[in-house]
PDB file of C-alpha atoms and ligand atoms in Angstrom:
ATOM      1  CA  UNK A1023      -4.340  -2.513 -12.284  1.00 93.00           C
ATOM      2  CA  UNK A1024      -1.351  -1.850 -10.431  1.00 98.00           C
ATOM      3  CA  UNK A1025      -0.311  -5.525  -9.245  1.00 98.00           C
ATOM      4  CA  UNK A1026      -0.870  -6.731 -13.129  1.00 98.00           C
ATOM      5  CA  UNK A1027       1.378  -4.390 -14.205  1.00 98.00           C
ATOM      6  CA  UNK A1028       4.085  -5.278 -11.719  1.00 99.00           C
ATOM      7  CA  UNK A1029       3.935  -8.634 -12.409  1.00 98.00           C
ATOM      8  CA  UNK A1030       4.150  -7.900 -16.194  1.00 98.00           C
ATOM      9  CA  UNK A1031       7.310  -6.221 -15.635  1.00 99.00           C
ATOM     10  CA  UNK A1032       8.956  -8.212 -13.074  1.00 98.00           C
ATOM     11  CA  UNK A1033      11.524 -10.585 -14.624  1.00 98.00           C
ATOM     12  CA  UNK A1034      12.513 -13.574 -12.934  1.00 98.00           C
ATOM     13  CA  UNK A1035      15.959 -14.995 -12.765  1.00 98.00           C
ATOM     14  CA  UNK A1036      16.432 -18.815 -11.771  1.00 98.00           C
ATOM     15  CA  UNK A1037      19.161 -19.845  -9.629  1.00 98.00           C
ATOM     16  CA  UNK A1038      20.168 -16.063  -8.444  1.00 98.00           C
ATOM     17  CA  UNK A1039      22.362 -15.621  -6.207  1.00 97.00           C
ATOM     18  CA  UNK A1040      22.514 -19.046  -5.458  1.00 96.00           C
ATOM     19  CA  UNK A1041      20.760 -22.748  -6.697  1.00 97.00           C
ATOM     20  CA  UNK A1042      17.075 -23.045  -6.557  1.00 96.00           C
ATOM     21  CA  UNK A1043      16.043 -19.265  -5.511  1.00 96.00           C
ATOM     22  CA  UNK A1044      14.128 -17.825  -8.282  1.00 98.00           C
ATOM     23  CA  UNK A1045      15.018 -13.743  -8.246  1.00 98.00           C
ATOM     24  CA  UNK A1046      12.251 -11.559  -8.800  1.00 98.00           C
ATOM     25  CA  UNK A1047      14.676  -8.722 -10.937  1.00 98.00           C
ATOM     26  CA  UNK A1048      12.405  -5.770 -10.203  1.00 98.00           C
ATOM     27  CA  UNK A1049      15.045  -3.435 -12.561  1.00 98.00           C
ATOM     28  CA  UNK A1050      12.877  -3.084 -15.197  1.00 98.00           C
ATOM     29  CA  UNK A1051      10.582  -1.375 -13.227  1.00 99.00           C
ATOM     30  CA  UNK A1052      12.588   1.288 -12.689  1.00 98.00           C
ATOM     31  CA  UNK A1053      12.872   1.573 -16.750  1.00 98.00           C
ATOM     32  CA  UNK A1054       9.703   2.600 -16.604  1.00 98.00           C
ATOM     33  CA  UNK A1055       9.162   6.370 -15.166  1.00 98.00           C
ATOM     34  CA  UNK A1056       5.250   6.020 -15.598  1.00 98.00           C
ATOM     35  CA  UNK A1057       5.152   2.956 -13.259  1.00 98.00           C
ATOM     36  CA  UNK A1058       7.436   4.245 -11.139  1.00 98.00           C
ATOM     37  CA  UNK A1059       5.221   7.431  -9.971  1.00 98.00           C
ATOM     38  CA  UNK A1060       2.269   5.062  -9.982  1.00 98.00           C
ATOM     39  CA  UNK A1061       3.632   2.484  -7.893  1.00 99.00           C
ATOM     40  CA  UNK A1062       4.885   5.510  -5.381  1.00 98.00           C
ATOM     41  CA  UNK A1063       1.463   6.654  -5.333  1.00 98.00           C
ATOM     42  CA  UNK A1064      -0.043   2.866  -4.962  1.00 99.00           C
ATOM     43  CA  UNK A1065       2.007   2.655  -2.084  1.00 98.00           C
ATOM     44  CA  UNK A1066       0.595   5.851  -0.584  1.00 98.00           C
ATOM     45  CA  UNK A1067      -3.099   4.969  -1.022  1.00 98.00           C
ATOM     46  CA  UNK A1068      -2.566   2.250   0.893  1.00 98.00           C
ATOM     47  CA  UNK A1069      -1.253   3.597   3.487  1.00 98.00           C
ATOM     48  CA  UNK A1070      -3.659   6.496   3.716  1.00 98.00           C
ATOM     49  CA  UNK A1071      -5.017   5.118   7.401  1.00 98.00           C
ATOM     50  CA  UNK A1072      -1.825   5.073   9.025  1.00 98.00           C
ATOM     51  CA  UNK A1073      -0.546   7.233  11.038  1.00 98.00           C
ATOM     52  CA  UNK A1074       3.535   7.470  10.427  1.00 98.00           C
ATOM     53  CA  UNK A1075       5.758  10.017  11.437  1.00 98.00           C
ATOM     54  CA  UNK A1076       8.982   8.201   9.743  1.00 98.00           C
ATOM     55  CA  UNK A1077       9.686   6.562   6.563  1.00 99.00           C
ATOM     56  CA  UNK A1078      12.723   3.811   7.157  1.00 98.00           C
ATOM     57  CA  UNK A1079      14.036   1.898   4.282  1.00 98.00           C
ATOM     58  CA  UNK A1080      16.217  -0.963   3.738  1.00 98.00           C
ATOM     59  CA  UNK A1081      19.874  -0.765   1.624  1.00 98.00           C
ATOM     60  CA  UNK A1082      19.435  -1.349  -1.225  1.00 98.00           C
ATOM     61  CA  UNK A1083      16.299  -1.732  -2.971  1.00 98.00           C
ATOM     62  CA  UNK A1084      14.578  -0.298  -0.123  1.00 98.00           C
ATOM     63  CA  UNK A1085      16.221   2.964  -1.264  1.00 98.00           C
ATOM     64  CA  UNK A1086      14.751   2.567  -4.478  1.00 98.00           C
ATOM     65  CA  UNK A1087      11.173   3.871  -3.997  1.00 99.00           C
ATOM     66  CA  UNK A1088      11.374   4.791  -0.011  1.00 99.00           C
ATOM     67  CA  UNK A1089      12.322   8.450  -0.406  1.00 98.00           C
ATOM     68  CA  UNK A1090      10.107   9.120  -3.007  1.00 98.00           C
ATOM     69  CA  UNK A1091       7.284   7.606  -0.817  1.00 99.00           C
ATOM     70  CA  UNK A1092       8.242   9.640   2.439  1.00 99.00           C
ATOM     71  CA  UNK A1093       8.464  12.970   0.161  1.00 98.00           C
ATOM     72  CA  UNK A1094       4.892  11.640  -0.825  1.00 98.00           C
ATOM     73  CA  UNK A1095       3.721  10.987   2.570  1.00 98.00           C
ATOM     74  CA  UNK A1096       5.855  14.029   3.637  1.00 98.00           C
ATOM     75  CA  UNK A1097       7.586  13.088   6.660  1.00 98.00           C
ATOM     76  CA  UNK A1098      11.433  12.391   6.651  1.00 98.00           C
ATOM     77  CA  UNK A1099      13.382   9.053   5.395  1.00 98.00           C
ATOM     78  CA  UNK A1100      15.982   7.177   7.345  1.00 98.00           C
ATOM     79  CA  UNK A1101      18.261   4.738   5.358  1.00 98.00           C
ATOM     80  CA  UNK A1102      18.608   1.323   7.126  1.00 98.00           C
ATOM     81  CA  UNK A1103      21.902   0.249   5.704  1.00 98.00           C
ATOM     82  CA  UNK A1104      23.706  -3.008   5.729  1.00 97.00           C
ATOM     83  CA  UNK A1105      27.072  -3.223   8.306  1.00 97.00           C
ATOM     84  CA  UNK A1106      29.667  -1.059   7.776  1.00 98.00           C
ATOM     85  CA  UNK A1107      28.321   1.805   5.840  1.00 98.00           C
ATOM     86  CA  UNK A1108      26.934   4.285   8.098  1.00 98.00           C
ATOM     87  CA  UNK A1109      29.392   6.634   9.567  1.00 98.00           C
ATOM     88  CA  UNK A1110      28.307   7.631  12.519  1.00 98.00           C
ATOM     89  CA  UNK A1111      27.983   5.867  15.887  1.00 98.00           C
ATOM     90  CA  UNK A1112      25.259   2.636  14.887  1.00 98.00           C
ATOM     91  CA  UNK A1113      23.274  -0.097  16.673  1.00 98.00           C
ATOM     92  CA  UNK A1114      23.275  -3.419  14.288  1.00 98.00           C
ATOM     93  CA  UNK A1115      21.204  -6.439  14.019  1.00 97.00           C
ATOM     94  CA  UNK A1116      21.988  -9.652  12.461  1.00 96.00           C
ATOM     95  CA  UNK A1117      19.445 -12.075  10.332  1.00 95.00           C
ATOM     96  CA  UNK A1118      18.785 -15.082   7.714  1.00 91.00           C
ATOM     97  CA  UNK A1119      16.974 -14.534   4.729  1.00 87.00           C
ATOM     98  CA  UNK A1120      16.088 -16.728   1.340  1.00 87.00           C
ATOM     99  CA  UNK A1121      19.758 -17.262   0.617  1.00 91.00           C
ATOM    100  CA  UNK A1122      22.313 -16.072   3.401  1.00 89.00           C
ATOM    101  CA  UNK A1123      22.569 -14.147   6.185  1.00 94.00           C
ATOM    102  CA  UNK A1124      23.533 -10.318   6.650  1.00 95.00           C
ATOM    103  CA  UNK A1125      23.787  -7.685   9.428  1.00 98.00           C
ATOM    104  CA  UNK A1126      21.995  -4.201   9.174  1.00 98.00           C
ATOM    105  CA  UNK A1127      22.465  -1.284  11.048  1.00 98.00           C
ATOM    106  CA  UNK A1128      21.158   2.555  11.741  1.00 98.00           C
ATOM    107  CA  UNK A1129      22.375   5.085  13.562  1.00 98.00           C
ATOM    108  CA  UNK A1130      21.908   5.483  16.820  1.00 97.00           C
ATOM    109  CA  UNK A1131      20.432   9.378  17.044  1.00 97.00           C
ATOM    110  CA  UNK A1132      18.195   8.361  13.343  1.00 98.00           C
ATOM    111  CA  UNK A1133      14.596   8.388  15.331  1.00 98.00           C
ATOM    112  CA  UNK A1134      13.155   9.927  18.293  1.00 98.00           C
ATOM    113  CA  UNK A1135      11.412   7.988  21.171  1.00 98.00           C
ATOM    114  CA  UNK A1136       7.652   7.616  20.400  1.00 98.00           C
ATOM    115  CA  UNK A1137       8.104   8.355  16.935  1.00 98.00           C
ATOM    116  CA  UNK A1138       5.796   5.749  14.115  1.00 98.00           C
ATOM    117  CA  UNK A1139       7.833   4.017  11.464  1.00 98.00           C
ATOM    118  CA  UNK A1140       7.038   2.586   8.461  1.00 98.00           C
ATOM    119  CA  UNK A1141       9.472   0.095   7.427  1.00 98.00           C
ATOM    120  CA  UNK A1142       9.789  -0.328   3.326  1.00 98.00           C
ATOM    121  CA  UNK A1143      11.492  -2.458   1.447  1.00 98.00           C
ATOM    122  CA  UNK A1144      11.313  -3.468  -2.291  1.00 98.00           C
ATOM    123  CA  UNK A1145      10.200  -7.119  -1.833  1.00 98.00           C
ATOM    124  CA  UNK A1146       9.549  -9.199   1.390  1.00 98.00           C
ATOM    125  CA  UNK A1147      10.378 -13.478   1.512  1.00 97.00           C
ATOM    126  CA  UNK A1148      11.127 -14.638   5.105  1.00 96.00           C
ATOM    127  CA  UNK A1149      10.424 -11.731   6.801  1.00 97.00           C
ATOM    128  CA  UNK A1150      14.370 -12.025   7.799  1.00 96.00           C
ATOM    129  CA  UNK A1151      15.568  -8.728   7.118  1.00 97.00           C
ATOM    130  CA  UNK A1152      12.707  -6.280   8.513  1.00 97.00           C
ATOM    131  CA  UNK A1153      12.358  -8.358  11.650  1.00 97.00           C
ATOM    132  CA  UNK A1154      15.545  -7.062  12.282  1.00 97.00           C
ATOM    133  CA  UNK A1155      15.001  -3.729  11.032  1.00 98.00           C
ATOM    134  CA  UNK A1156      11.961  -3.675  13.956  1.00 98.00           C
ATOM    135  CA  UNK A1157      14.339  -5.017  16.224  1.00 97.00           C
ATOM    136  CA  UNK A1158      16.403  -2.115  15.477  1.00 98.00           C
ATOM    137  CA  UNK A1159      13.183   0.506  15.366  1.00 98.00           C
ATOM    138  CA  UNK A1160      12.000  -1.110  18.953  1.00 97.00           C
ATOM    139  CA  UNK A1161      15.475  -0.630  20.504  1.00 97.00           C
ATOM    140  CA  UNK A1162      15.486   3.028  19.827  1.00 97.00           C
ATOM    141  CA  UNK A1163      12.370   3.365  21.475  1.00 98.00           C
ATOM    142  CA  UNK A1164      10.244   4.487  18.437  1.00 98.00           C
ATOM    143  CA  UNK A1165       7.051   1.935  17.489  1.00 97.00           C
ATOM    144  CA  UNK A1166       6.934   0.507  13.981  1.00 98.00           C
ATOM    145  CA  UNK A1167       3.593   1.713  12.456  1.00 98.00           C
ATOM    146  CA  UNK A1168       3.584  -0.876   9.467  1.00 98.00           C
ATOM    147  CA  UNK A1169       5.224  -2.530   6.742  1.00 98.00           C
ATOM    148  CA  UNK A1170       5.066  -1.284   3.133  1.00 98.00           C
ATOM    149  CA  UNK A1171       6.742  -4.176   0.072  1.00 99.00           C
ATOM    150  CA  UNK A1172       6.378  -3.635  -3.700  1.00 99.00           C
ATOM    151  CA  UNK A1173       6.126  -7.673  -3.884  1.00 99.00           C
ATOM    152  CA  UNK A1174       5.692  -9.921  -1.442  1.00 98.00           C
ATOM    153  CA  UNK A1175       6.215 -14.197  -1.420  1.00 98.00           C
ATOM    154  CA  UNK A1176       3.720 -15.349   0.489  1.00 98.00           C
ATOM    155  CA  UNK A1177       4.971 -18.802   0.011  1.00 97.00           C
ATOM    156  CA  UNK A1178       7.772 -17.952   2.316  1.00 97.00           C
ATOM    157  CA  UNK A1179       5.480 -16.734   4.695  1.00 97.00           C
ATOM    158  CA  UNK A1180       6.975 -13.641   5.549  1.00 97.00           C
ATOM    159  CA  UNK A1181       3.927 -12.575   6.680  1.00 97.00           C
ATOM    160  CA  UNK A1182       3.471 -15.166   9.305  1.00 97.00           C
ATOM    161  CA  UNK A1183       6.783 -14.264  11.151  1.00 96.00           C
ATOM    162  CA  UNK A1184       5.378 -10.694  11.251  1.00 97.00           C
ATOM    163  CA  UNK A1185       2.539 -11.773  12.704  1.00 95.00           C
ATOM    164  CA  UNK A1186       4.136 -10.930  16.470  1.00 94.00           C
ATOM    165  CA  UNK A1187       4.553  -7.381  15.708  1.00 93.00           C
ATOM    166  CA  UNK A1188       1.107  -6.739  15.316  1.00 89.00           C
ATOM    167  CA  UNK A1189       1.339  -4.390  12.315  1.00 95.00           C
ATOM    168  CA  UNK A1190      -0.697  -4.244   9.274  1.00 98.00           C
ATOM    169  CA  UNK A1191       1.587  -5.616   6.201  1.00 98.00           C
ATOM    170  CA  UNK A1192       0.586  -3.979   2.707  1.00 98.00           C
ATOM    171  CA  UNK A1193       1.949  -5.444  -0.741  1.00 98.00           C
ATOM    172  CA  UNK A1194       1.197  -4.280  -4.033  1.00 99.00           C
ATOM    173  CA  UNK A1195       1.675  -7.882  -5.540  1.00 98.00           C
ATOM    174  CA  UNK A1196       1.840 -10.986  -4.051  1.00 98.00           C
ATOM    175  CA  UNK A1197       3.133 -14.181  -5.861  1.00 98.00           C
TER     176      UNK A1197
HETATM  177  O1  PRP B1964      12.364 -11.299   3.656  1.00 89.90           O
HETATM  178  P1  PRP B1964      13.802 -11.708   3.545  1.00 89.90           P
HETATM  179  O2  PRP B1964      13.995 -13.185   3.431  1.00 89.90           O
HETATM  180  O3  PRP B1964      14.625 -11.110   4.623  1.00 89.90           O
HETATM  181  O4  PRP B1964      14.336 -11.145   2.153  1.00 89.90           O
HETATM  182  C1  PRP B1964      14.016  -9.877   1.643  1.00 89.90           C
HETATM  183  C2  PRP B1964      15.230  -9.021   1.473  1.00 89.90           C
HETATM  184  O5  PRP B1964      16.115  -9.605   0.501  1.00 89.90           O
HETATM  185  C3  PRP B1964      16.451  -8.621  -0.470  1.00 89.90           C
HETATM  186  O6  PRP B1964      17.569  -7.877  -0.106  1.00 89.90           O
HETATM  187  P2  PRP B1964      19.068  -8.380  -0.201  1.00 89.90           P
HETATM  188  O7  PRP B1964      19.509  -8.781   1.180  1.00 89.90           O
HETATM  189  O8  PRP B1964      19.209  -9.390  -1.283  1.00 89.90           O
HETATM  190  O9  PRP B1964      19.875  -7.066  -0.511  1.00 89.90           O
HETATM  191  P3  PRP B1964      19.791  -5.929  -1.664  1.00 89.90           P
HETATM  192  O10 PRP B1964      18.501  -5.153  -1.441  1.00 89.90           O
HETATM  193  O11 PRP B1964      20.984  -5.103  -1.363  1.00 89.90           O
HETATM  194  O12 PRP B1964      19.816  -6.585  -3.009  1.00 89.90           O
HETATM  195  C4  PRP B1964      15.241  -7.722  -0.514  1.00 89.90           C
HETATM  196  O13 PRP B1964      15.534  -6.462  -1.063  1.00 89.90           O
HETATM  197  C5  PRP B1964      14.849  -7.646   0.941  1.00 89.90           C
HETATM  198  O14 PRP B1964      15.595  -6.657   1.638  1.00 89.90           O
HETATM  199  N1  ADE B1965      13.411 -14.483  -4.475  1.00 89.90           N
HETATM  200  C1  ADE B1965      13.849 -13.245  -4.245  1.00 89.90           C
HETATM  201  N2  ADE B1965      13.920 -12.340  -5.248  1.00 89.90           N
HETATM  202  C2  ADE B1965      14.375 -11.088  -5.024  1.00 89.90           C
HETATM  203  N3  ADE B1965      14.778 -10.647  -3.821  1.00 89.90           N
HETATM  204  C3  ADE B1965      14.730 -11.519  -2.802  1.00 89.90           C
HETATM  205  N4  ADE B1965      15.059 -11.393  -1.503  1.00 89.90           N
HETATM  206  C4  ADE B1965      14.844 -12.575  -0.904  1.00 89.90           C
HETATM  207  N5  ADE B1965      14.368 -13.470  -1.759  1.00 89.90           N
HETATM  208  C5  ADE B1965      14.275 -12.835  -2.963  1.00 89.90           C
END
């Protein structure tokens, strides 16, 4: 089962970045090519009832596994990347997660009006970062369609400050 096998490979790290957060290291995944294509395909399955036009993803690990789902789902990616990187003109929103804060931005022109986003990231805690990434989605007049995580915390309840959005929120493994 998918979720056992994440969880077997999973390693986590006590007080990264900073005291008292224990870091779920999901790196050794990615050692692991057979996981990998299972996990992109996990991903898929679940999202076989919604209707997405878009696959977004969030820098970094959110670029890990979100092209390889959108070439699986077929529709394009967009890269959601922290401030500064993007070269074109951007629209940026700024957030608190686990341990800090951060600002992320897209470009401006990345979706079309109307258009059904999934947002993915590798892992979600507070819900921090991809409340502002559908901040960001909702300001460019495109809807977000759901929200895809390898892992989420549910301790943090992440999925509670989603709540508001409406969306359906799929994990493959929860802790
Ligand atoms: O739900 P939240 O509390 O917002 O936390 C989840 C976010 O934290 C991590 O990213 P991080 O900002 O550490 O950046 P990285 O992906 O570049 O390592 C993770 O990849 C998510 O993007
Ligand atoms: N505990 C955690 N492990 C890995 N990534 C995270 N992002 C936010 N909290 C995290």
């Amino acid at each position: 089962m998918i979720e056992s096998r994440i969880k077997q490979t999973v390693r986590d790290v006590h007080d990264f970045p900073t005291p008292g957060i224990i870091f779920k290291d999901i790196t050794p995944i990615l050692k692991d090519p057979a996981l990998c294509i299972d996990i992109t395909a996990a991903l898929a399955r679940q999202l076989s009832n919604v209707e997405i036009d878009v696959v977004a993803g969030i820098e970094s690990r959110g670029f890990l596994f979100g092209p390889s789902l959108a070439q699986l789902l077929n529709v394009p990616f967009i890269p959601i990347r922290k401030a500064g990187k993007l070269p074109y003109k951007t629209i940026q929103e700024s957030y608190d997660l686990e341990y800090g804060s951060a600002t992320i931005e897209c470009h401006q022109d990345a979706l079309l009006k109307g258009q059904r986003v999934l947002i993915h990231d590798d892992l979600l805690a507070t819900g921090g970062t991809v409340v502002a990434a559908s901040k960001l989605i909702m300001h460019m007049e495109a809807t977000v369609a759901a929200y895809s995580f390898i892992i989420s915390l549910d301790f943090l309840n992440g999925r509670t400050r989603l709540k508001p959005y409406g969306n359906e929120v799929f994990s493959l493994a929860s802790y």
